[in-house]
């Protein structure tokens, strides 16, 4: 049953959400940067203009001591008056001075207002403390003031000195001018609103587009999943069609198809194996049943009963051989049968086995010879190596007619150890060679063979496993009528000796 799929856990959702988040952060970042840049530009522009205007105003303004009209008290404070020096007949100059004085304040050193424009008055007269501090520092003073309606103004204030009087002292005066900042604020605000509208809109568009695009990109994955669902144990011949684009998905599909191919061949092997096992077990069982039935209905003497029981026992022995061999093979292939390696002299092991086969070879009139080095140290499982040699030798004896030859050779090379069993027997047709290591596989018709007794078809499966378990390989060179040569290549031992020989495992015939 297909697992329930959560939308928020899906690749499509996560990809879209991830990109949307990244996109949002990027947009907000860029918008903030642009807004700050704009604010800075507007601000510095206003400062520059106001600074220039302040100096222009200073150029037109002249403050001097006014003559005291009438009788003034003896220690009366000096009276100052200011003069705007510009060409009164020039309308342009008059306009400039008028414009500069639109937002304008002039006070003496104590903060007494000498002249103030209406707009500046609305902003509020600077407190005397602030004026005195500005005059003391002599530095330009910048501030932002707001009207009661909240309209912002940038103010630039500074010191202007009166023309030197009789005592030769330059008296300081406080002059401040302003500039409306409402326009800049409006520009900034409208920019913010544009971003506030544009960012969610582009995010929404991005999400929709991302959702559609990821859906489109992931469509083949859904198709692959659908195709994979159609493949089951009974129709493993199906394959997921590749799109011939050569992308990651095609690679995944190819890998998947290769996996199904391997699965199919494993399924096939298992099916074949079940058929073979049932067939192998059925033959002796049918034979036993037949013999016992015949004995039951037709046997009259003890001798006849005895023959039937003996024949049945032989078949039972064959049955138990098959079962034992199968059990051992499955243990070997599932890794439950560990090798018991020890340092041994392979030359003497091979010599012993060849000697064991000498008497049967003489009986079959087959010439058995061996070419062995004086000694060949190896780290191997003695029992398994003996089993491998016995299986190869008994096959060669079985499939070599009288008058033929069987030759065993052992080559102890620096890197590898080669065991070769060659015969001049009936040989194996080329098309059967790849299958002879499969369980229960027997070459169907070996016409040139002297009708050898049927084996279990399990011997070479053992040989293949033993070679592989020792890290070696096996090679077959055979042709019908010419004979066969089985060469097992095993890795030579490393310098350090292997652990001491352990308990042998029970021997099973192939
Ligand atoms: P079996 O018990 O039948 O010998 P094996 O697994 O040992 O089973 O061998 C599988 C088949 O390979 C044999 O049945 C036989 O057809 C073929 N075969 C193995 N060794 C030889 C050989 N030396 N010469 C010819 N055929 C061989």
GROMACS .gro file of C-alpha atoms in nm, residues 81-480:
model
  400
   81UNK     CA    1   2.099   9.682   1.310
   82UNK     CA    2   2.142   9.473   1.001
   83UNK     CA    3   2.161   9.567   0.638
   84UNK     CA    4   2.088   9.349   0.336
   85UNK     CA    5   2.346   9.429   0.080
   86UNK     CA    6   2.216   9.363  -0.265
   87UNK     CA    7   2.127   9.560  -0.574
   88UNK     CA    8   1.773   9.667  -0.501
   89UNK     CA    9   1.718   9.744  -0.865
   90UNK     CA   10   1.806   9.389  -0.965
   91UNK     CA   11   1.486   9.180  -0.934
   92UNK     CA   12   1.685   8.855  -0.946
   93UNK     CA   13   1.899   8.948  -0.645
   94UNK     CA   14   1.594   9.075  -0.458
   95UNK     CA   15   1.421   8.746  -0.527
   96UNK     CA   16   1.722   8.543  -0.408
   97UNK     CA   17   1.749   8.736  -0.081
   98UNK     CA   18   1.376   8.707  -0.030
   99UNK     CA   19   1.389   8.334  -0.089
  100UNK     CA   20   1.680   8.285   0.150
  101UNK     CA   21   1.487   8.469   0.421
  102UNK     CA   22   1.173   8.258   0.391
  103UNK     CA   23   1.282   8.025   0.673
  104UNK     CA   24   1.523   8.241   0.864
  105UNK     CA   25   1.623   8.350   1.216
  106UNK     CA   26   1.870   8.614   1.331
  107UNK     CA   27   1.949   8.661   1.701
  108UNK     CA   28   2.218   8.835   1.896
  109UNK     CA   29   2.464   8.653   2.121
  110UNK     CA   30   2.217   8.633   2.409
  111UNK     CA   31   1.942   8.480   2.197
  112UNK     CA   32   1.732   8.794   2.151
  113UNK     CA   33   1.549   8.765   1.823
  114UNK     CA   34   1.646   9.040   1.581
  115UNK     CA   35   1.458   8.908   1.282
  116UNK     CA   36   1.254   8.593   1.219
  117UNK     CA   37   1.043   8.471   0.927
  118UNK     CA   38   0.686   8.345   0.980
  119UNK     CA   39   0.766   7.985   0.889
  120UNK     CA   40   1.061   7.978   1.127
  121UNK     CA   41   0.843   8.121   1.400
  122UNK     CA   42   0.599   7.838   1.340
  123UNK     CA   43   0.883   7.592   1.387
  124UNK     CA   44   0.974   7.755   1.715
  125UNK     CA   45   1.255   7.993   1.808
  126UNK     CA   46   1.574   7.823   1.917
  127UNK     CA   47   1.624   7.836   2.294
  128UNK     CA   48   1.894   8.087   2.408
  129UNK     CA   49   2.096   7.805   2.568
  130UNK     CA   50   2.125   7.628   2.232
  131UNK     CA   51   2.213   7.956   2.059
  132UNK     CA   52   2.483   8.039   2.309
  133UNK     CA   53   2.632   7.689   2.284
  134UNK     CA   54   2.638   7.713   1.901
  135UNK     CA   55   2.809   8.051   1.917
  136UNK     CA   56   3.064   7.919   2.165
  137UNK     CA   57   3.153   7.616   1.951
  138UNK     CA   58   3.165   7.818   1.628
  139UNK     CA   59   3.068   7.498   1.437
  140UNK     CA   60   2.771   7.477   1.201
  141UNK     CA   61   2.464   7.335   1.375
  142UNK     CA   62   2.227   7.094   1.193
  143UNK     CA   63   1.887   6.983   1.315
  144UNK     CA   64   1.547   6.872   1.192
  145UNK     CA   65   1.242   7.061   1.317
  146UNK     CA   66   0.876   6.984   1.259
  147UNK     CA   67   0.579   7.214   1.238
  148UNK     CA   68   0.273   7.142   1.450
  149UNK     CA   69   0.137   6.952   1.145
  150UNK     CA   70   0.447   6.735   1.142
  151UNK     CA   71   0.607   6.885   0.825
  152UNK     CA   72   0.985   6.837   0.855
  153UNK     CA   73   1.245   7.113   0.798
  154UNK     CA   74   1.620   7.085   0.790
  155UNK     CA   75   1.784   7.371   0.979
  156UNK     CA   76   2.139   7.494   0.936
  157UNK     CA   77   2.262   7.748   1.193
  158UNK     CA   78   2.597   7.921   1.241
  159UNK     CA   79   2.783   8.233   1.356
  160UNK     CA   80   2.797   8.558   1.165
  161UNK     CA   81   3.020   8.839   1.297
  162UNK     CA   82   2.927   9.204   1.295
  163UNK     CA   83   3.161   9.449   1.130
  164UNK     CA   84   3.433   9.562   1.376
  165UNK     CA   85   3.312   9.853   1.589
  166UNK     CA   86   3.508  10.134   1.748
  167UNK     CA   87   3.650   9.898   2.010
  168UNK     CA   88   3.772   9.670   1.725
  169UNK     CA   89   3.574   9.370   1.853
  170UNK     CA   90   3.374   9.143   1.620
  171UNK     CA   91   3.039   9.065   1.791
  172UNK     CA   92   2.890   8.724   1.708
  173UNK     CA   93   2.530   8.675   1.588
  174UNK     CA   94   2.330   8.359   1.539
  175UNK     CA   95   2.184   8.299   1.192
  176UNK     CA   96   1.971   7.994   1.107
  177UNK     CA   97   1.799   7.906   0.781
  178UNK     CA   98   1.579   7.609   0.693
  179UNK     CA   99   1.465   7.402   0.403
  180UNK     CA  100   1.148   7.191   0.378
  181UNK     CA  101   1.214   6.819   0.374
  182UNK     CA  102   0.858   6.714   0.306
  183UNK     CA  103   0.933   6.627  -0.056
  184UNK     CA  104   1.225   6.399   0.037
  185UNK     CA  105   1.015   6.233   0.304
  186UNK     CA  106   0.736   6.181   0.051
  187UNK     CA  107   0.977   6.025  -0.200
  188UNK     CA  108   1.108   5.789   0.070
  189UNK     CA  109   0.758   5.700   0.184
  190UNK     CA  110   0.635   5.629  -0.169
  191UNK     CA  111   0.946   5.414  -0.226
  192UNK     CA  112   0.865   5.217   0.091
  193UNK     CA  113   0.507   5.167  -0.023
  194UNK     CA  114   0.624   5.051  -0.365
  195UNK     CA  115   0.850   4.794  -0.201
  196UNK     CA  116   0.580   4.691   0.045
  197UNK     CA  117   0.347   4.618  -0.247
  198UNK     CA  118   0.605   4.485  -0.488
  199UNK     CA  119   0.777   4.237  -0.256
  200UNK     CA  120   0.466   4.034  -0.160
  201UNK     CA  121   0.345   4.047  -0.520
  202UNK     CA  122   0.674   3.920  -0.664
  203UNK     CA  123   0.692   3.664  -0.384
  204UNK     CA  124   0.346   3.539  -0.471
  205UNK     CA  125   0.437   3.522  -0.841
  206UNK     CA  126   0.764   3.346  -0.747
  207UNK     CA  127   0.580   3.090  -0.534
  208UNK     CA  128   0.322   3.015  -0.805
  209UNK     CA  129   0.592   2.991  -1.071
  210UNK     CA  130   0.814   2.783  -0.843
  211UNK     CA  131   0.526   2.551  -0.760
  212UNK     CA  132   0.448   2.502  -1.131
  213UNK     CA  133   0.812   2.459  -1.232
  214UNK     CA  134   0.899   2.213  -0.955
  215UNK     CA  135   0.579   2.023  -1.037
  216UNK     CA  136   0.693   2.006  -1.398
  217UNK     CA  137   1.047   1.906  -1.301
  218UNK     CA  138   0.920   1.636  -1.065
  219UNK     CA  139   0.664   1.499  -1.310
  220UNK     CA  140   0.906   1.234  -1.443
  221UNK     CA  141   0.965   1.119  -1.083
  222UNK     CA  142   0.592   1.056  -1.045
  223UNK     CA  143   0.593   0.870  -1.376
  224UNK     CA  144   0.889   0.660  -1.263
  225UNK     CA  145   0.708   0.581  -0.937
  226UNK     CA  146   0.395   0.482  -1.132
  227UNK     CA  147   0.598   0.260  -1.364
  228UNK     CA  148   0.779   0.106  -1.066
  229UNK     CA  149   0.446   0.030  -0.898
  230UNK     CA  150   0.341  -0.173  -1.201
  231UNK     CA  151   0.647  -0.395  -1.159
  232UNK     CA  152   0.585  -0.687  -0.928
  233UNK     CA  153   0.730  -1.031  -0.870
  234UNK     CA  154   0.519  -1.175  -1.150
  235UNK     CA  155   0.607  -0.918  -1.418
  236UNK     CA  156   0.969  -0.838  -1.356
  237UNK     CA  157   1.026  -0.823  -1.731
  238UNK     CA  158   0.884  -0.469  -1.732
  239UNK     CA  159   1.131  -0.180  -1.750
  240UNK     CA  160   1.093   0.190  -1.680
  241UNK     CA  161   1.136   0.376  -2.009
  242UNK     CA  162   1.430   0.619  -2.008
  243UNK     CA  163   1.374   0.969  -2.148
  244UNK     CA  164   1.712   0.982  -2.331
  245UNK     CA  165   1.789   1.322  -2.176
  246UNK     CA  166   2.097   1.198  -1.993
  247UNK     CA  167   2.010   1.377  -1.668
  248UNK     CA  168   2.016   1.253  -1.307
  249UNK     CA  169   1.672   1.105  -1.345
  250UNK     CA  170   1.779   0.898  -1.644
  251UNK     CA  171   2.071   0.775  -1.439
  252UNK     CA  172   1.831   0.682  -1.159
  253UNK     CA  173   1.601   0.501  -1.405
  254UNK     CA  174   1.896   0.308  -1.553
  255UNK     CA  175   2.013   0.208  -1.205
  256UNK     CA  176   1.660   0.106  -1.117
  257UNK     CA  177   1.627  -0.099  -1.438
  258UNK     CA  178   1.958  -0.271  -1.371
  259UNK     CA  179   1.835  -0.354  -1.021
  260UNK     CA  180   1.514  -0.503  -1.165
  261UNK     CA  181   1.727  -0.703  -1.410
  262UNK     CA  182   1.926  -0.849  -1.122
  263UNK     CA  183   1.606  -0.914  -0.930
  264UNK     CA  184   1.457  -1.086  -1.233
  265UNK     CA  185   1.756  -1.313  -1.270
  266UNK     CA  186   1.750  -1.392  -0.895
  267UNK     CA  187   1.376  -1.469  -0.913
  268UNK     CA  188   1.443  -1.685  -1.217
  269UNK     CA  189   1.721  -1.869  -1.034
  270UNK     CA  190   1.498  -1.926  -0.730
  271UNK     CA  191   1.217  -2.057  -0.950
  272UNK     CA  192   1.458  -2.280  -1.139
  273UNK     CA  193   1.606  -2.397  -0.811
  274UNK     CA  194   1.266  -2.487  -0.664
  275UNK     CA  195   1.181  -2.682  -0.980
  276UNK     CA  196   1.518  -2.859  -0.974
  277UNK     CA  197   1.495  -2.945  -0.605
  278UNK     CA  198   1.145  -3.086  -0.639
  279UNK     CA  199   1.253  -3.282  -0.943
  280UNK     CA  200   1.567  -3.414  -0.771
  281UNK     CA  201   1.373  -3.518  -0.463
  282UNK     CA  202   1.081  -3.662  -0.657
  283UNK     CA  203   1.293  -3.911  -0.858
  284UNK     CA  204   1.431  -4.109  -0.559
  285UNK     CA  205   1.099  -4.082  -0.374
  286UNK     CA  206   0.911  -4.227  -0.674
  287UNK     CA  207   1.174  -4.501  -0.701
  288UNK     CA  208   1.143  -4.588  -0.329
  289UNK     CA  209   0.768  -4.591  -0.350
  290UNK     CA  210   0.774  -4.813  -0.660
  291UNK     CA  211   1.019  -5.059  -0.508
  292UNK     CA  212   0.822  -5.082  -0.184
  293UNK     CA  213   0.489  -5.125  -0.367
  294UNK     CA  214   0.634  -5.397  -0.590
  295UNK     CA  215   0.776  -5.572  -0.283
  296UNK     CA  216   0.447  -5.542  -0.100
  297UNK     CA  217   0.237  -5.687  -0.380
  298UNK     CA  218   0.473  -5.929  -0.555
  299UNK     CA  219   0.760  -6.031  -0.326
  300UNK     CA  220   0.730  -6.375  -0.183
  301UNK     CA  221   1.067  -6.461  -0.040
  302UNK     CA  222   1.276  -6.288   0.224
  303UNK     CA  223   1.544  -6.237  -0.045
  304UNK     CA  224   1.304  -6.035  -0.259
  305UNK     CA  225   1.200  -5.821   0.038
  306UNK     CA  226   1.564  -5.772   0.128
  307UNK     CA  227   1.650  -5.655  -0.227
  308UNK     CA  228   1.363  -5.406  -0.222
  309UNK     CA  229   1.473  -5.263   0.115
  310UNK     CA  230   1.838  -5.241  -0.002
  311UNK     CA  231   1.740  -5.058  -0.320
  312UNK     CA  232   1.518  -4.823  -0.121
  313UNK     CA  233   1.804  -4.755   0.122
  314UNK     CA  234   2.029  -4.660  -0.168
  315UNK     CA  235   1.771  -4.411  -0.290
  316UNK     CA  236   1.725  -4.278   0.064
  317UNK     CA  237   2.102  -4.231   0.084
  318UNK     CA  238   2.089  -4.027  -0.238
  319UNK     CA  239   1.803  -3.822  -0.091
  320UNK     CA  240   1.995  -3.744   0.224
  321UNK     CA  241   2.304  -3.656   0.017
  322UNK     CA  242   2.099  -3.400  -0.176
  323UNK     CA  243   1.949  -3.255   0.142
  324UNK     CA  244   2.288  -3.233   0.317
  325UNK     CA  245   2.454  -3.078   0.014
  326UNK     CA  246   2.176  -2.824  -0.025
  327UNK     CA  247   2.190  -2.732   0.339
  328UNK     CA  248   2.566  -2.684   0.327
  329UNK     CA  249   2.545  -2.482   0.005
  330UNK     CA  250   2.279  -2.250   0.143
  331UNK     CA  251   2.485  -2.206   0.462
  332UNK     CA  252   2.789  -2.129   0.251
  333UNK     CA  253   2.608  -1.881   0.030
  334UNK     CA  254   2.437  -1.703   0.318
  335UNK     CA  255   2.771  -1.657   0.492
  336UNK     CA  256   2.697  -1.890   0.784
  337UNK     CA  257   2.980  -2.121   0.687
  338UNK     CA  258   3.301  -1.944   0.785
  339UNK     CA  259   3.633  -2.059   0.648
  340UNK     CA  260   3.873  -2.218   0.898
  341UNK     CA  261   4.199  -2.101   0.745
  342UNK     CA  262   4.538  -2.227   0.860
  343UNK     CA  263   4.894  -2.236   0.726
  344UNK     CA  264   4.932  -2.562   0.531
  345UNK     CA  265   5.151  -2.721   0.267
  346UNK     CA  266   4.921  -2.727  -0.036
  347UNK     CA  267   5.160  -2.955  -0.229
  348UNK     CA  268   5.115  -3.234   0.027
  349UNK     CA  269   4.736  -3.177   0.042
  350UNK     CA  270   4.711  -3.215  -0.338
  351UNK     CA  271   4.948  -3.514  -0.333
  352UNK     CA  272   4.729  -3.694  -0.074
  353UNK     CA  273   4.410  -3.639  -0.275
  354UNK     CA  274   4.572  -3.753  -0.600
  355UNK     CA  275   4.691  -4.068  -0.419
  356UNK     CA  276   4.335  -4.134  -0.296
  357UNK     CA  277   4.214  -4.122  -0.657
  358UNK     CA  278   4.487  -4.357  -0.791
  359UNK     CA  279   4.298  -4.681  -0.721
  360UNK     CA  280   3.965  -4.568  -0.875
  361UNK     CA  281   4.166  -4.430  -1.171
  362UNK     CA  282   4.330  -4.767  -1.226
  363UNK     CA  283   3.989  -4.932  -1.202
  364UNK     CA  284   3.857  -4.697  -1.471
  365UNK     CA  285   4.175  -4.741  -1.672
  366UNK     CA  286   4.245  -4.368  -1.665
  367UNK     CA  287   4.599  -4.244  -1.633
  368UNK     CA  288   4.620  -4.005  -1.338
  369UNK     CA  289   4.936  -3.795  -1.310
  370UNK     CA  290   5.042  -3.493  -1.108
  371UNK     CA  291   5.303  -3.222  -1.142
  372UNK     CA  292   5.362  -3.077  -0.794
  373UNK     CA  293   5.635  -2.860  -0.640
  374UNK     CA  294   5.818  -3.005  -0.334
  375UNK     CA  295   5.618  -2.773  -0.110
  376UNK     CA  296   5.368  -2.487  -0.140
  377UNK     CA  297   5.278  -2.293   0.178
  378UNK     CA  298   4.925  -2.152   0.176
  379UNK     CA  299   4.670  -2.000   0.418
  380UNK     CA  300   4.359  -2.202   0.338
  381UNK     CA  301   4.075  -2.407   0.480
  382UNK     CA  302   4.209  -2.760   0.441
  383UNK     CA  303   3.867  -2.929   0.444
  384UNK     CA  304   3.724  -2.699   0.180
  385UNK     CA  305   4.033  -2.719  -0.043
  386UNK     CA  306   4.020  -3.101  -0.022
  387UNK     CA  307   3.649  -3.089  -0.111
  388UNK     CA  308   3.723  -2.864  -0.409
  389UNK     CA  309   3.999  -3.093  -0.537
  390UNK     CA  310   3.787  -3.407  -0.484
  391UNK     CA  311   3.497  -3.255  -0.676
  392UNK     CA  312   3.717  -3.149  -0.969
  393UNK     CA  313   3.901  -3.482  -0.978
  394UNK     CA  314   3.587  -3.695  -0.949
  395UNK     CA  315   3.430  -3.497  -1.235
  396UNK     CA  316   3.736  -3.549  -1.452
  397UNK     CA  317   3.738  -3.923  -1.374
  398UNK     CA  318   3.364  -3.946  -1.437
  399UNK     CA  319   3.374  -3.771  -1.773
  400UNK     CA  320   3.696  -3.931  -1.905
  401UNK     CA  321   3.651  -4.262  -2.082
  402UNK     CA  322   3.890  -4.557  -2.036
  403UNK     CA  323   4.234  -4.494  -2.189
  404UNK     CA  324   4.210  -4.121  -2.119
  405UNK     CA  325   4.432  -3.909  -1.899
  406UNK     CA  326   4.377  -3.683  -1.601
  407UNK     CA  327   4.653  -3.445  -1.498
  408UNK     CA  328   4.679  -3.233  -1.185
  409UNK     CA  329   4.924  -2.942  -1.168
  410UNK     CA  330   5.006  -2.705  -0.882
  411UNK     CA  331   5.191  -2.381  -0.951
  412UNK     CA  332   5.313  -2.182  -0.652
  413UNK     CA  333   5.377  -1.833  -0.791
  414UNK     CA  334   5.475  -1.523  -0.586
  415UNK     CA  335   5.134  -1.358  -0.624
  416UNK     CA  336   4.900  -1.651  -0.689
  417UNK     CA  337   4.867  -2.023  -0.641
  418UNK     CA  338   4.721  -2.211  -0.938
  419UNK     CA  339   4.559  -2.552  -0.913
  420UNK     CA  340   4.484  -2.708  -1.248
  421UNK     CA  341   4.284  -3.026  -1.316
  422UNK     CA  342   4.288  -3.123  -1.683
  423UNK     CA  343   4.144  -3.427  -1.858
  424UNK     CA  344   4.116  -3.571  -2.205
  425UNK     CA  345   3.749  -3.654  -2.150
  426UNK     CA  346   3.435  -3.566  -2.338
  427UNK     CA  347   3.458  -3.190  -2.280
  428UNK     CA  348   3.176  -2.940  -2.238
  429UNK     CA  349   3.000  -2.763  -2.526
  430UNK     CA  350   3.071  -2.389  -2.521
  431UNK     CA  351   2.710  -2.281  -2.458
  432UNK     CA  352   2.692  -2.488  -2.137
  433UNK     CA  353   3.013  -2.360  -1.979
  434UNK     CA  354   2.855  -2.047  -1.821
  435UNK     CA  355   2.593  -2.266  -1.647
  436UNK     CA  356   2.791  -2.556  -1.507
  437UNK     CA  357   2.846  -2.373  -1.175
  438UNK     CA  358   2.472  -2.332  -1.120
  439UNK     CA  359   2.302  -2.564  -0.875
  440UNK     CA  360   2.167  -2.888  -1.031
  441UNK     CA  361   2.300  -2.797  -1.372
  442UNK     CA  362   2.413  -3.095  -1.574
  443UNK     CA  363   2.509  -3.082  -1.940
  444UNK     CA  364   2.207  -3.249  -2.102
  445UNK     CA  365   2.373  -3.462  -2.373
  446UNK     CA  366   2.734  -3.550  -2.352
  447UNK     CA  367   2.741  -3.796  -2.640
  448UNK     CA  368   3.115  -3.849  -2.637
  449UNK     CA  369   3.097  -3.951  -2.271
  450UNK     CA  370   3.083  -4.315  -2.175
  451UNK     CA  371   2.738  -4.267  -2.016
  452UNK     CA  372   2.860  -4.155  -1.673
  453UNK     CA  373   2.643  -4.217  -1.374
  454UNK     CA  374   2.421  -3.913  -1.299
  455UNK     CA  375   2.563  -3.673  -1.037
  456UNK     CA  376   2.375  -3.422  -0.824
  457UNK     CA  377   2.484  -3.123  -1.025
  458UNK     CA  378   2.599  -2.952  -0.705
  459UNK     CA  379   2.974  -3.028  -0.705
  460UNK     CA  380   3.083  -2.731  -0.915
  461UNK     CA  381   2.860  -2.496  -0.716
  462UNK     CA  382   3.072  -2.591  -0.415
  463UNK     CA  383   3.394  -2.549  -0.613
  464UNK     CA  384   3.288  -2.199  -0.720
  465UNK     CA  385   3.195  -2.101  -0.365
  466UNK     CA  386   3.520  -2.237  -0.216
  467UNK     CA  387   3.732  -2.051  -0.475
  468UNK     CA  388   3.539  -1.730  -0.417
  469UNK     CA  389   3.551  -1.763  -0.037
  470UNK     CA  390   3.932  -1.788  -0.060
  471UNK     CA  391   3.941  -1.471  -0.270
  472UNK     CA  392   4.018  -1.668  -0.588
  473UNK     CA  393   3.870  -1.726  -0.933
  474UNK     CA  394   3.800  -2.030  -1.147
  475UNK     CA  395   3.852  -2.063  -1.520
  476UNK     CA  396   3.720  -2.334  -1.754
  477UNK     CA  397   3.872  -2.422  -2.086
  478UNK     CA  398   3.682  -2.702  -2.254
  479UNK     CA  399   3.568  -2.830  -2.591
  480UNK     CA  400   3.365  -3.142  -2.680
   0.00000   0.00000   0.00000
